[in-house]
Amino acid sequence: MGSRASTLLREEEIEEIKKETGFSHSQITRLYSRFTSLDKGENGTLSREDFQRIPELAINPLGDRIINAFFPEGEDQVNFRGFMRTLAHFRPIEDNEKNKNPTASEPLNSRSNKLLFAFRLYDLDRDDKISRDELLQVLRMMVGVNISDEQLGSIADRTIQEADTNGDSCISFQEFIKVLEKVDVEQKMSIRFLH
Amino acid sequence: AVPFGLMLLLLPVAVDLLGTAAPQLQGLALGTASPVHHLLHRGPEYGAPGIALARSAAEEPAGFGGEERDAAEHHSGGYRVVQWEWSYVQNPYIIATWLLVASLAKICKSASGVCVCVCVCVCAFKKQIHVLLSALSSLYVHVQADLMDFLLFGALISAVDPVAVLAVFEEVHVNETLFIIVFGESLLNDAVTVVLYKVYISFVEVGAANVQTADYFKGVASFLIVSIGGTLVGLVFAVILGFITRFTKKVRIIEPLFVFLLVYLAYLTAELFSLSAILSMTFCGIGANKYVEANISQKSRTTVKYTMKNLASIAETIIFIFLGISAVDKSKWAWDTGLVSCTLIFIFVFRAAGVVGQTWLLNRFRLVPLDKIDQVVMSYGGLRGAVAFALVVLLDGEKVKAKDYFVATTIVVVFFTVMFQGLTIKPLVKWLKVPRATNRKPTINEEIHERAFDHILTAVEDIAGLQGYHHWRDKWEQFDKNYLSKLLLSKSKYRRSELWEAYQKINIRDAISVIDQVMKFNHLELRPVHEVPQSHRGSDTKEDGGDKPRRNVSWQDKDPMLFPMEPEDTKAEHSDPEKEEDVGIVFVAHKAETPKQRPKSVPAALDVCQSPPAVPSPPPSEDNHLPWKAGLGSPPPCVSVEATKIIPVDLQQAWNQSISSLESVSSPPALAEPVHPRISALSRLGGPRPASYTPPSSSTSVRAPGPQSPFCFLEKKKEVQEKEEEEEETGVSQELQPLMSNLRPPELLPPHPPPPPPPPPGPGRRRNPCVYLRSLVTAPPPGTSELHSRRPTQL
């Protein structure tokens, strides 16, 4: 787990993270070692440059936005808790979790939280709406150079129209959820964290 | 089909008998001499032959009469004007008759053409357990066989058949995961089974005592080599095939030939090196699919697909007929109750055990675990078929003394699994409520967001340092984009974007369903328009209220009913038939003037369009509702019913062409959609006509908001494409203008601020779904600047 005494993970912390995110003990320690390997500055937090050093992220169309999603509003550093909290969105939904105490707060990897994560990637200005421009930006990033602006515009228009139910020509979060109701989000937004 | 086929197989056998009985020919080329003769002697003792012979009497009188005449012919000299050439045609005749009968049986039996091939998850261990325990059963059987023989038998009886699985699961429509698992197993089975078979055969020949330890390892190594080698051969041919199809733009007609030849060569090459031929073909297909599908034309795709299906059907029919014949040929097998019953029990028990065990192991690594129901289906779907039978028949009777017993057992097992399990799996699937395959087409939102999810997951995997599924898939896609696609995709296809293609498909689908809906709810019909309209006779067409309203294709109808306000135009447009090459038909939406006209049948287009209030909201079926307006119950779009163009073309030919090409184009994965064949006709609107459009007063005709937007989009798309591909003067050609106009509704839905249409709106543009669809359909023309020469098949 690294030889930096100041950044060793304490048991209590592991327990807290476990409760908050639902990861298992071994998963947490594994991810911690990844965290520390990314943390070149060795100060217990990650900055944007640390993320950008990951080579595969450079060619990912949504790479920058995803990196942004790790950082809380307005901050430039993310600690391990925050790191884990974001990653927890992608835990697979387990059956036993569905029977949990309904009064407990919604787990981070619930369907609507997963969708909220994706929604926030589109919605840069955090106004809880995906406007046509925001959608265009994302489309342009995903599609590359082969499509002209007009074509992209028509795709965006059609997308918004399909989803928009209240006529404001933006996609709100509720509309976003509704339009993806048939999609198996639990599977498509989960990755398997090795034990 | 198989049970029927088996019962009816005696029909062609009878044909065969009769054809040859007279001259007492022996040694029929088909090799069915002995069963045939047995049959001949046993005669009506069999119940079925009685039926068969009676049938044959009815259906094959030629066969009966032939043989007598045949005998007579042989002995008379001189020149015969007409001769009976039975011996000349006998072999293909009999085969064809067999195939015909079996195929007829499929019609009668309708739903359950069960030719069972189940793909079982390949596991050599499973077979071994089964085999060893079946060896133990030798205590109860009176078969002279030792361990090696039983191992051999076990290896071949465990072989699950791809054909059977495919047939069953195609009918049953289970969800994709299950289908892939089971079918994939059967494909990979070839490598395992045949290798094991060969290994054990060699052990048997050598004798059990002489087998050394090294030979076991050689067996394992042989398995690896055979399977991996076969795969590699297939992949090499896939690359070759992709590369060749990159350049076949000028020789579209022989594209299917390339596909068939190269796949066949892959098969033969694998056989040449005694590698797994089935794996070779499979991976050739898998590897080449993406590139070949992009490179070859739509017609070639259709050709390949349906030819393959037909060939497969023929092959599987022949195999099962052969199986049936061998069943009645008693000389080839020997019955042993113990062996048969033990085998039947064991194959079921051990397959279930194997599936459960392996699933437990797999679930530790799967994101979505396989649940109990999946496991039940997987084990129940273990149908043995032709592979097992072929292997057992190939045994050498000298080396394997118990061959006849094995043959009998195999036949019983195959019959049992095919008939019993094959027929009952469908009710079982229904009873267990197995998740079925959804044929839902994704909406544009789903397409976009699912792609976004993929990128997100890839990024998260990279951040978390996991080298999971998405990581590798992304790496593969990068490799593909940078190297493979450059090598194997033709230039024009390489530049295409998947999202754009998906978007276009969605638009076409929606437009088609919209038009269909319009037709239904306004009681309009599509009619091919040809010849000068003489009168305004009421249409003699009817629309069924059901899901498949029949389009009136009355070729003899020379008097399409047109709106009173436009008679002159249509007459005028008839004046130049020559301009139009054989590229399609124009369909005009006419109001059906049945005697019971709806009250809103006013000659004005506007009124037709204002019928929405009287029209019930669209039924919430998948096909019929405007997908992006689900739940709003918006009125169906109005159709401006003015005739646009009339093109006297060779309608018959154009109709056929358009049906076939558009049918496959507009709905490649789901040809079952009832909408498409008719709408395809609609889309097959003819080429450009210099006809004059009447600037409609109905340009303000109400259009439901929904459909207009895709029209708008499509128009933009079309415009863009035309700009890109044809350098066409926009709006110059009279043809284009109305098209453009149709595509751009001046006003969109009031409550929704319309997306601003970038192209300059023209005055008095009309929206006509017919012409719109036509333009939609002819979107990427093959680069000719001459609109007139658009081929109907280009989409």
PDB file of C-alpha atoms in Angstrom, chain A residues 30-31 34 38 51 54 56-57 59-63 66-67 70 83 87 90 92 115 117-118 121-122 130 132 135 138-139 142-143 146-148 150-155 157-165 167-169 171 176 179-180 182-195, chain B residues 364-368 440 443-467 470-471 474-475 478 494-497 499-500 503 506-507 510 622 627-630 632 705-706 709-710 712-714 716-717 720-721 723-724 751-753 755-756 758:
ATOM      1  CA  ARG A  30      -6.946  -1.821  -4.741  1.00  0.00           C
ATOM      2  CA  LEU A  31      -8.375   1.482  -5.838  1.00  0.00           C
ATOM      3  CA  ARG A  34      -4.321   3.136  -8.070  1.00  0.00           C
ATOM      4  CA  LEU A  38      -1.829   8.499 -10.125  1.00  0.00           C
ATOM      5  CA  PHE A  51      -5.784  12.579 -14.685  1.00  0.00           C
ATOM      6  CA  ILE A  54      -3.502   8.770 -18.307  1.00  0.00           C
ATOM      7  CA  GLU A  56      -6.070   6.554 -22.967  1.00  0.00           C
ATOM      8  CA  LEU A  57      -8.089   9.446 -21.675  1.00  0.00           C
ATOM      9  CA  ILE A  59      -8.255   9.959 -27.091  1.00  0.00           C
ATOM     10  CA  ASN A  60     -11.539   9.566 -25.333  1.00  0.00           C
ATOM     11  CA  PRO A  61     -14.048  12.055 -26.695  1.00  0.00           C
ATOM     12  CA  LEU A  62     -15.587  12.648 -23.329  1.00  0.00           C
ATOM     13  CA  GLY A  63     -12.326  12.421 -21.436  1.00  0.00           C
ATOM     14  CA  ILE A  66     -15.315  12.906 -17.170  1.00  0.00           C
ATOM     15  CA  ILE A  67     -12.232  14.234 -15.495  1.00  0.00           C
ATOM     16  CA  PHE A  70     -14.460  13.940 -10.420  1.00  0.00           C
ATOM     17  CA  PHE A  83     -12.420   9.727  -6.026  1.00  0.00           C
ATOM     18  CA  LEU A  87     -16.285   5.709  -8.984  1.00  0.00           C
ATOM     19  CA  PHE A  90     -20.322   2.637 -11.660  1.00  0.00           C
ATOM     20  CA  PRO A  92     -23.057  -2.826 -10.595  1.00  0.00           C
ATOM     21  CA  LEU A 115     -28.217   8.716 -15.103  1.00  0.00           C
ATOM     22  CA  PHE A 117     -23.862  11.385 -13.649  1.00  0.00           C
ATOM     23  CA  ALA A 118     -24.317  11.056 -17.358  1.00  0.00           C
ATOM     24  CA  LEU A 121     -21.656  15.366 -18.366  1.00  0.00           C
ATOM     25  CA  TYR A 122     -23.852  16.949 -20.937  1.00  0.00           C
ATOM     26  CA  ILE A 130     -29.352  20.145 -21.688  1.00  0.00           C
ATOM     27  CA  ARG A 132     -29.252  22.430 -27.921  1.00  0.00           C
ATOM     28  CA  LEU A 135     -25.942  18.712 -26.964  1.00  0.00           C
ATOM     29  CA  VAL A 138     -21.162  16.608 -26.999  1.00  0.00           C
ATOM     30  CA  LEU A 139     -22.211  15.296 -30.368  1.00  0.00           C
ATOM     31  CA  MET A 142     -18.311  12.053 -30.138  1.00  0.00           C
ATOM     32  CA  VAL A 143     -18.701  12.138 -33.836  1.00  0.00           C
ATOM     33  CA  ASN A 146     -16.945  13.346 -40.725  1.00  0.00           C
ATOM     34  CA  ILE A 147     -20.228  15.066 -40.235  1.00  0.00           C
ATOM     35  CA  SER A 148     -21.006  18.598 -41.179  1.00  0.00           C
ATOM     36  CA  GLU A 150     -25.793  21.055 -40.430  1.00  0.00           C
ATOM     37  CA  GLN A 151     -26.096  17.341 -40.212  1.00  0.00           C
ATOM     38  CA  LEU A 152     -25.109  17.457 -36.608  1.00  0.00           C
ATOM     39  CA  GLY A 153     -27.627  20.173 -36.045  1.00  0.00           C
ATOM     40  CA  SER A 154     -30.390  18.078 -37.451  1.00  0.00           C
ATOM     41  CA  ILE A 155     -29.415  15.178 -35.258  1.00  0.00           C
ATOM     42  CA  ASP A 157     -32.796  18.890 -33.172  1.00  0.00           C
ATOM     43  CA  ARG A 158     -34.302  15.514 -33.599  1.00  0.00           C
ATOM     44  CA  THR A 159     -32.842  14.329 -30.342  1.00  0.00           C
ATOM     45  CA  ILE A 160     -34.258  17.215 -28.429  1.00  0.00           C
ATOM     46  CA  GLN A 161     -37.592  16.918 -30.039  1.00  0.00           C
ATOM     47  CA  GLU A 162     -37.808  13.274 -29.242  1.00  0.00           C
ATOM     48  CA  ALA A 163     -37.107  13.854 -25.609  1.00  0.00           C
ATOM     49  CA  ASP A 164     -38.685  17.192 -24.988  1.00  0.00           C
ATOM     50  CA  THR A 165     -42.116  16.931 -23.468  1.00  0.00           C
ATOM     51  CA  GLY A 167     -41.687  22.264 -24.992  1.00  0.00           C
ATOM     52  CA  ASP A 168     -38.758  24.254 -23.757  1.00  0.00           C
ATOM     53  CA  SER A 169     -36.503  22.677 -26.379  1.00  0.00           C
ATOM     54  CA  ILE A 171     -33.845  18.224 -22.104  1.00  0.00           C
ATOM     55  CA  PHE A 176     -33.657  12.396 -19.825  1.00  0.00           C
ATOM     56  CA  VAL A 179     -36.257   8.804 -22.752  1.00  0.00           C
ATOM     57  CA  LEU A 180     -33.868   6.171 -21.490  1.00  0.00           C
ATOM     58  CA  LYS A 182     -36.121   1.192 -21.952  1.00  0.00           C
ATOM     59  CA  VAL A 183     -32.377   1.092 -21.831  1.00  0.00           C
ATOM     60  CA  ASP A 184     -30.724  -1.294 -19.450  1.00  0.00           C
ATOM     61  CA  VAL A 185     -28.834   1.408 -17.663  1.00  0.00           C
ATOM     62  CA  GLU A 186     -27.835  -0.884 -14.852  1.00  0.00           C
ATOM     63  CA  GLN A 187     -25.803  -2.870 -17.265  1.00  0.00           C
ATOM     64  CA  LYS A 188     -24.670  -0.144 -19.579  1.00  0.00           C
ATOM     65  CA  MET A 189     -23.375   2.111 -16.845  1.00  0.00           C
ATOM     66  CA  SER A 190     -21.632  -0.423 -14.696  1.00  0.00           C
ATOM     67  CA  ILE A 191     -18.202  -1.865 -14.721  1.00  0.00           C
ATOM     68  CA  ARG A 192     -16.969  -4.807 -12.868  1.00  0.00           C
ATOM     69  CA  PHE A 193     -14.539  -3.873 -10.160  1.00  0.00           C
ATOM     70  CA  LEU A 194     -12.387  -6.867  -9.507  1.00  0.00           C
ATOM     71  CA  HIS A 195     -12.563  -8.279  -6.061  1.00  0.00           C
TER      72      HIS A 195
ATOM     73  CA  ARG B 364     -17.932 -15.225 -10.819  1.00  0.00           C
ATOM     74  CA  PHE B 365     -16.652 -13.243 -13.773  1.00  0.00           C
ATOM     75  CA  ARG B 366     -19.764 -11.977 -15.411  1.00  0.00           C
ATOM     76  CA  LEU B 367     -21.294  -8.587 -14.938  1.00  0.00           C
ATOM     77  CA  VAL B 368     -24.760  -9.967 -15.475  1.00  0.00           C
ATOM     78  CA  ARG B 440     -37.165  -2.721 -30.639  1.00  0.00           C
ATOM     79  CA  THR B 443     -34.420   5.824 -30.855  1.00  0.00           C
ATOM     80  CA  ILE B 444     -31.966   8.538 -31.637  1.00  0.00           C
ATOM     81  CA  ASN B 445     -31.688   9.405 -27.985  1.00  0.00           C
ATOM     82  CA  GLU B 446     -30.828   5.891 -27.096  1.00  0.00           C
ATOM     83  CA  GLU B 447     -28.252   5.718 -29.821  1.00  0.00           C
ATOM     84  CA  ILE B 448     -26.515   8.853 -28.707  1.00  0.00           C
ATOM     85  CA  HIS B 449     -26.623   8.193 -25.018  1.00  0.00           C
ATOM     86  CA  GLU B 450     -25.545   4.611 -25.323  1.00  0.00           C
ATOM     87  CA  ARG B 451     -22.530   5.738 -27.246  1.00  0.00           C
ATOM     88  CA  ALA B 452     -21.870   8.285 -24.575  1.00  0.00           C
ATOM     89  CA  PHE B 453     -22.126   5.584 -21.945  1.00  0.00           C
ATOM     90  CA  ASP B 454     -19.548   3.527 -23.766  1.00  0.00           C
ATOM     91  CA  HIS B 455     -17.123   6.397 -23.763  1.00  0.00           C
ATOM     92  CA  ILE B 456     -17.824   7.102 -20.123  1.00  0.00           C
ATOM     93  CA  LEU B 457     -17.228   3.553 -19.082  1.00  0.00           C
ATOM     94  CA  THR B 458     -14.055   3.333 -21.075  1.00  0.00           C
ATOM     95  CA  ALA B 459     -12.756   6.454 -19.409  1.00  0.00           C
ATOM     96  CA  VAL B 460     -13.713   5.230 -15.964  1.00  0.00           C
ATOM     97  CA  GLU B 461     -12.028   1.956 -16.568  1.00  0.00           C
ATOM     98  CA  ASP B 462      -8.896   3.757 -17.586  1.00  0.00           C
ATOM     99  CA  ILE B 463      -9.013   6.000 -14.567  1.00  0.00           C
ATOM    100  CA  ALA B 464      -9.554   3.146 -12.204  1.00  0.00           C
ATOM    101  CA  GLY B 465      -6.752   1.234 -13.801  1.00  0.00           C
ATOM    102  CA  LEU B 466      -8.955  -1.685 -14.641  1.00  0.00           C
ATOM    103  CA  GLN B 467      -8.311  -3.325 -17.935  1.00  0.00           C
ATOM    104  CA  HIS B 470     -14.463  -1.500 -22.283  1.00  0.00           C
ATOM    105  CA  HIS B 471     -10.782  -0.894 -22.196  1.00  0.00           C
ATOM    106  CA  ASP B 474     -11.869   0.603 -27.099  1.00  0.00           C
ATOM    107  CA  LYS B 475      -8.364  -0.525 -27.934  1.00  0.00           C
ATOM    108  CA  GLN B 478      -8.860   2.242 -32.225  1.00  0.00           C
ATOM    109  CA  TYR B 494     -14.609   4.729 -44.455  1.00  0.00           C
ATOM    110  CA  ARG B 495     -15.672   8.254 -44.048  1.00  0.00           C
ATOM    111  CA  ARG B 496     -19.118   7.373 -42.894  1.00  0.00           C
ATOM    112  CA  SER B 497     -20.103   7.935 -39.379  1.00  0.00           C
ATOM    113  CA  LEU B 499     -24.133   7.868 -35.652  1.00  0.00           C
ATOM    114  CA  TRP B 500     -25.166   9.496 -38.875  1.00  0.00           C
ATOM    115  CA  TYR B 503     -29.850   8.675 -37.538  1.00  0.00           C
ATOM    116  CA  ILE B 506     -34.277   6.136 -37.750  1.00  0.00           C
ATOM    117  CA  ASN B 507     -35.582   8.883 -39.958  1.00  0.00           C
ATOM    118  CA  ASP B 510     -40.188   7.030 -38.832  1.00  0.00           C
ATOM    119  CA  GLU B 622     -44.874   0.189 -31.915  1.00  0.00           C
ATOM    120  CA  PRO B 627     -42.145   7.455 -31.644  1.00  0.00           C
ATOM    121  CA  TRP B 628     -40.981  10.764 -30.521  1.00  0.00           C
ATOM    122  CA  LYS B 629     -44.378  11.949 -29.646  1.00  0.00           C
ATOM    123  CA  ALA B 630     -45.441   9.048 -27.615  1.00  0.00           C
ATOM    124  CA  LEU B 632     -49.133  13.178 -26.918  1.00  0.00           C
ATOM    125  CA  PRO B 705     -45.774  18.793 -35.826  1.00  0.00           C
ATOM    126  CA  GLY B 706     -44.063  15.587 -35.255  1.00  0.00           C
ATOM    127  CA  SER B 709     -39.410  17.674 -38.051  1.00  0.00           C
ATOM    128  CA  PRO B 710     -37.968  14.520 -39.397  1.00  0.00           C
ATOM    129  CA  CYS B 712     -37.209  18.803 -42.054  1.00  0.00           C
ATOM    130  CA  PHE B 713     -34.183  16.952 -40.923  1.00  0.00           C
ATOM    131  CA  LEU B 714     -34.260  14.628 -43.781  1.00  0.00           C
ATOM    132  CA  LYS B 716     -31.591  19.041 -44.641  1.00  0.00           C
ATOM    133  CA  LYS B 717     -29.818  15.814 -44.792  1.00  0.00           C
ATOM    134  CA  VAL B 720     -26.459  18.305 -47.589  1.00  0.00           C
ATOM    135  CA  GLN B 721     -25.942  15.041 -49.268  1.00  0.00           C
ATOM    136  CA  LYS B 723     -24.555  19.174 -52.120  1.00  0.00           C
ATOM    137  CA  GLU B 724     -21.877  16.824 -51.126  1.00  0.00           C
ATOM    138  CA  PRO B 751     -46.568  24.893 -29.289  1.00  0.00           C
ATOM    139  CA  HIS B 752     -43.091  23.821 -30.091  1.00  0.00           C
ATOM    140  CA  PRO B 753     -40.742  26.373 -31.400  1.00  0.00           C
ATOM    141  CA  PRO B 755     -36.027  24.180 -35.188  1.00  0.00           C
ATOM    142  CA  PRO B 756     -34.993  26.898 -37.534  1.00  0.00           C
ATOM    143  CA  PRO B 758     -31.433  26.719 -42.392  1.00  0.00           C
TER     144      PRO B 758
END
